[in-house]
């Protein structure tokens, strides 16, 4: 009887932290890594641009070299896009870009990783100057106006567009699409 009680207490002691971690992960999508579904949503959103890209689209995966989370997310993105991710008439191809090299990147789209912080202003400047969209799962960067489009697939699909950032970068979505998204 005592052995069974001790076994049950041990199982609870082991299972509780695992359950807590799982719940926190489910309740905190901002802490989750970028998923395949996030990228598919981003690619589908691009098809609703007034002048949508077609063919191979070089995605500049912008990361902060000194930030472990940014590096891990960039590596994950590169791995998901390895070999190309097809969505409609386009194929996303990864190009790793350090934040300090973003001005020289030869890309068609910027994907901003978490952890870039205030340096994301450089990404916004490049997005505006090159007239290319910036996409991220870091919704805070979209709210700040440093990235045009924010996407999340969990816990539900969410697409957020910063109207001012979109205008500055020349990113114009179709009217039908604008009815389906949240604009700020």
CSV table of C-alpha atoms in Angstrom, one decimal:
chain,number,residue,atom,x,y,z
A,1,UNK,CA,0.0,0.0,0.0
A,2,UNK,CA,2.8,2.4,1.0
A,3,UNK,CA,4.8,1.5,-2.1
A,4,UNK,CA,1.8,2.2,-4.3
A,5,UNK,CA,1.3,5.6,-2.6
A,6,UNK,CA,4.9,6.5,-3.1
A,7,UNK,CA,4.7,5.4,-6.8
A,8,UNK,CA,1.7,7.6,-7.3
A,9,UNK,CA,3.4,10.6,-5.7
A,10,UNK,CA,6.4,10.1,-7.9
A,11,UNK,CA,4.3,9.9,-11.0
A,12,UNK,CA,2.5,13.1,-10.1
A,13,UNK,CA,5.8,14.8,-9.3
A,14,UNK,CA,7.1,13.8,-12.8
A,15,UNK,CA,3.9,14.4,-14.8
A,16,UNK,CA,3.0,17.8,-13.3
A,17,UNK,CA,6.0,19.7,-14.7
A,18,UNK,CA,5.5,18.0,-18.1
A,19,UNK,CA,1.8,18.9,-18.1
A,20,UNK,CA,2.6,22.5,-17.1
A,21,UNK,CA,5.1,22.9,-19.8
A,22,UNK,CA,2.7,21.5,-22.4
A,23,UNK,CA,-0.1,23.8,-21.2
A,24,UNK,CA,2.2,26.9,-21.2
A,25,UNK,CA,3.4,26.0,-24.7
A,26,UNK,CA,-0.2,25.7,-25.9
A,27,UNK,CA,-1.2,28.9,-24.3
A,28,UNK,CA,1.8,30.9,-25.5
A,29,UNK,CA,2.0,30.8,-29.2
A,30,UNK,CA,4.5,33.7,-29.3
A,31,UNK,CA,7.0,31.4,-27.7
A,32,UNK,CA,6.5,28.6,-30.1
A,33,UNK,CA,8.8,28.2,-33.1
A,34,UNK,CA,7.7,29.0,-36.7
A,35,UNK,CA,5.8,26.1,-38.1
A,36,UNK,CA,5.3,24.7,-41.6
A,37,UNK,CA,1.7,26.0,-41.4
A,38,UNK,CA,2.8,29.5,-40.5
A,39,UNK,CA,4.9,29.5,-43.7
A,40,UNK,CA,2.0,28.2,-45.8
A,41,UNK,CA,-0.2,30.9,-44.5
A,42,UNK,CA,2.4,33.5,-45.3
A,43,UNK,CA,2.8,32.2,-48.8
A,44,UNK,CA,-0.9,32.1,-49.4
A,45,UNK,CA,-1.2,35.7,-48.1
A,46,UNK,CA,1.4,36.7,-50.7
A,47,UNK,CA,-0.9,35.4,-53.5
A,48,UNK,CA,-3.4,38.1,-52.5
A,49,UNK,CA,-1.0,40.9,-53.3
A,50,UNK,CA,-2.1,43.2,-56.1
A,51,UNK,CA,1.0,42.1,-58.0
A,52,UNK,CA,1.7,38.7,-56.5
A,53,UNK,CA,5.1,37.0,-56.9
A,54,UNK,CA,5.3,33.9,-59.0
A,55,UNK,CA,8.0,31.3,-59.5
A,56,UNK,CA,11.0,31.1,-57.1
A,57,UNK,CA,10.8,33.7,-54.3
A,58,UNK,CA,14.0,34.2,-52.3
A,59,UNK,CA,13.0,34.5,-48.7
A,60,UNK,CA,15.6,36.4,-46.6
A,61,UNK,CA,15.4,34.9,-43.2
A,62,UNK,CA,16.6,37.7,-41.0
A,63,UNK,CA,18.2,36.8,-37.7
A,64,UNK,CA,20.3,38.4,-35.0
A,65,UNK,CA,23.5,36.4,-34.7
A,66,UNK,CA,23.9,37.0,-31.0
A,67,UNK,CA,20.4,35.9,-30.0
A,68,UNK,CA,19.9,32.1,-29.5
A,69,UNK,CA,16.2,32.2,-30.2
A,70,UNK,CA,16.6,34.1,-33.4
A,71,UNK,CA,19.3,31.7,-34.6
A,72,UNK,CA,17.2,28.7,-33.7
A,73,UNK,CA,14.2,30.1,-35.5
A,74,UNK,CA,16.2,31.0,-38.5
A,75,UNK,CA,17.7,27.5,-38.7
A,76,UNK,CA,14.2,26.0,-38.3
A,77,UNK,CA,12.8,28.2,-41.1
A,78,UNK,CA,15.7,27.3,-43.4
A,79,UNK,CA,15.1,23.6,-42.7
A,80,UNK,CA,11.4,23.9,-43.4
A,81,UNK,CA,12.1,25.8,-46.7
A,82,UNK,CA,14.9,23.5,-47.7
A,83,UNK,CA,14.1,22.2,-51.2
A,84,UNK,CA,11.4,24.9,-51.6
A,85,UNK,CA,8.0,25.3,-50.2
A,86,UNK,CA,5.4,25.4,-53.0
A,87,UNK,CA,2.2,27.5,-52.4
A,88,UNK,CA,0.1,28.2,-55.5
A,89,UNK,CA,2.3,29.8,-58.2
A,90,UNK,CA,5.3,30.4,-56.1
A,91,UNK,CA,8.1,28.4,-54.4
A,92,UNK,CA,9.7,29.9,-51.3
A,93,UNK,CA,13.5,29.4,-51.2
A,94,UNK,CA,15.5,30.2,-48.1
A,95,UNK,CA,18.4,32.7,-47.9
A,96,UNK,CA,20.0,33.2,-44.5
A,97,UNK,CA,20.5,36.9,-43.7
A,98,UNK,CA,22.2,38.4,-40.7
A,99,UNK,CA,20.6,41.6,-39.5
A,100,UNK,CA,23.8,43.5,-40.1
A,101,UNK,CA,23.8,42.4,-43.7
A,102,UNK,CA,20.1,42.9,-44.5
A,103,UNK,CA,20.8,46.0,-46.7
A,104,UNK,CA,22.9,43.9,-49.1
A,105,UNK,CA,20.6,40.9,-49.3
A,106,UNK,CA,19.3,39.9,-52.7
A,107,UNK,CA,15.9,38.7,-51.7
A,108,UNK,CA,12.2,39.1,-52.8
A,109,UNK,CA,10.7,38.8,-49.3
A,110,UNK,CA,12.0,39.3,-45.7
A,111,UNK,CA,11.1,37.0,-42.9
A,112,UNK,CA,11.9,38.5,-39.5
A,113,UNK,CA,12.7,36.1,-36.7
A,114,UNK,CA,12.0,36.7,-33.0
A,115,UNK,CA,14.8,38.2,-31.0
A,116,UNK,CA,16.0,40.8,-33.5
A,117,UNK,CA,14.5,43.5,-31.2
A,118,UNK,CA,15.2,47.2,-32.0
A,119,UNK,CA,17.5,46.3,-34.9
A,120,UNK,CA,14.3,45.4,-36.8
A,121,UNK,CA,14.1,49.0,-37.8
A,122,UNK,CA,16.9,48.1,-40.3
A,123,UNK,CA,14.5,45.5,-41.8
A,124,UNK,CA,11.7,48.1,-42.1
A,125,UNK,CA,14.1,50.5,-43.9
A,126,UNK,CA,15.1,47.7,-46.4
A,127,UNK,CA,11.5,46.6,-46.9
A,128,UNK,CA,10.6,50.2,-47.7
A,129,UNK,CA,13.6,51.0,-49.9
A,130,UNK,CA,13.4,47.7,-51.9
A,131,UNK,CA,9.6,47.7,-52.0
A,132,UNK,CA,9.4,44.1,-50.7
A,133,UNK,CA,7.2,42.8,-47.9
A,134,UNK,CA,8.3,41.7,-44.5
A,135,UNK,CA,6.6,38.8,-42.8
A,136,UNK,CA,7.0,37.5,-39.3
A,137,UNK,CA,5.4,35.5,-36.5
A,138,UNK,CA,6.6,38.1,-34.1
A,139,UNK,CA,3.3,40.0,-33.9
A,140,UNK,CA,4.9,42.8,-31.7
A,141,UNK,CA,7.1,43.8,-34.7
A,142,UNK,CA,4.0,44.2,-36.9
A,143,UNK,CA,2.3,46.3,-34.2
A,144,UNK,CA,5.5,48.5,-34.0
A,145,UNK,CA,5.4,48.9,-37.8
A,146,UNK,CA,8.8,47.2,-38.4
A,147,UNK,CA,7.2,44.4,-40.4
A,148,UNK,CA,4.2,44.4,-42.7
A,149,UNK,CA,2.5,41.0,-42.1
A,150,UNK,CA,2.3,38.9,-39.0
A,151,UNK,CA,1.0,35.3,-39.3
A,152,UNK,CA,0.2,32.6,-36.7
A,153,UNK,CA,-1.4,29.3,-37.2
A,154,UNK,CA,-1.9,28.4,-33.5
A,155,UNK,CA,-4.1,28.4,-31.6
A,156,UNK,CA,-6.1,29.8,-34.6
A,157,UNK,CA,-5.1,31.3,-37.9
A,158,UNK,CA,-4.3,34.9,-37.5
A,159,UNK,CA,-3.1,37.4,-40.2
A,160,UNK,CA,-2.2,40.9,-39.1
A,161,UNK,CA,-1.2,43.7,-41.5
A,162,UNK,CA,0.3,47.0,-40.4
A,163,UNK,CA,-1.4,49.4,-42.9
A,164,UNK,CA,1.4,52.1,-42.5
A,165,UNK,CA,4.2,49.6,-43.0
A,166,UNK,CA,2.4,48.1,-46.0
A,167,UNK,CA,2.0,51.6,-47.6
A,168,UNK,CA,5.7,52.5,-46.9
A,169,UNK,CA,6.9,49.2,-48.6
A,170,UNK,CA,4.4,49.3,-51.5
A,171,UNK,CA,2.7,46.2,-50.3
A,172,UNK,CA,-0.9,46.3,-51.5
A,173,UNK,CA,-3.4,43.5,-50.9
A,174,UNK,CA,-6.6,42.9,-52.8
A,175,UNK,CA,-9.8,44.2,-51.4
A,176,UNK,CA,-11.2,40.7,-50.9
A,177,UNK,CA,-8.2,39.7,-48.8
A,178,UNK,CA,-8.3,42.8,-46.7
A,179,UNK,CA,-11.8,41.8,-45.6
A,180,UNK,CA,-10.3,38.5,-44.2
A,181,UNK,CA,-7.4,40.0,-42.2
A,182,UNK,CA,-6.9,42.3,-39.3
A,183,UNK,CA,-5.4,45.7,-40.2
A,184,UNK,CA,-3.9,48.0,-37.7
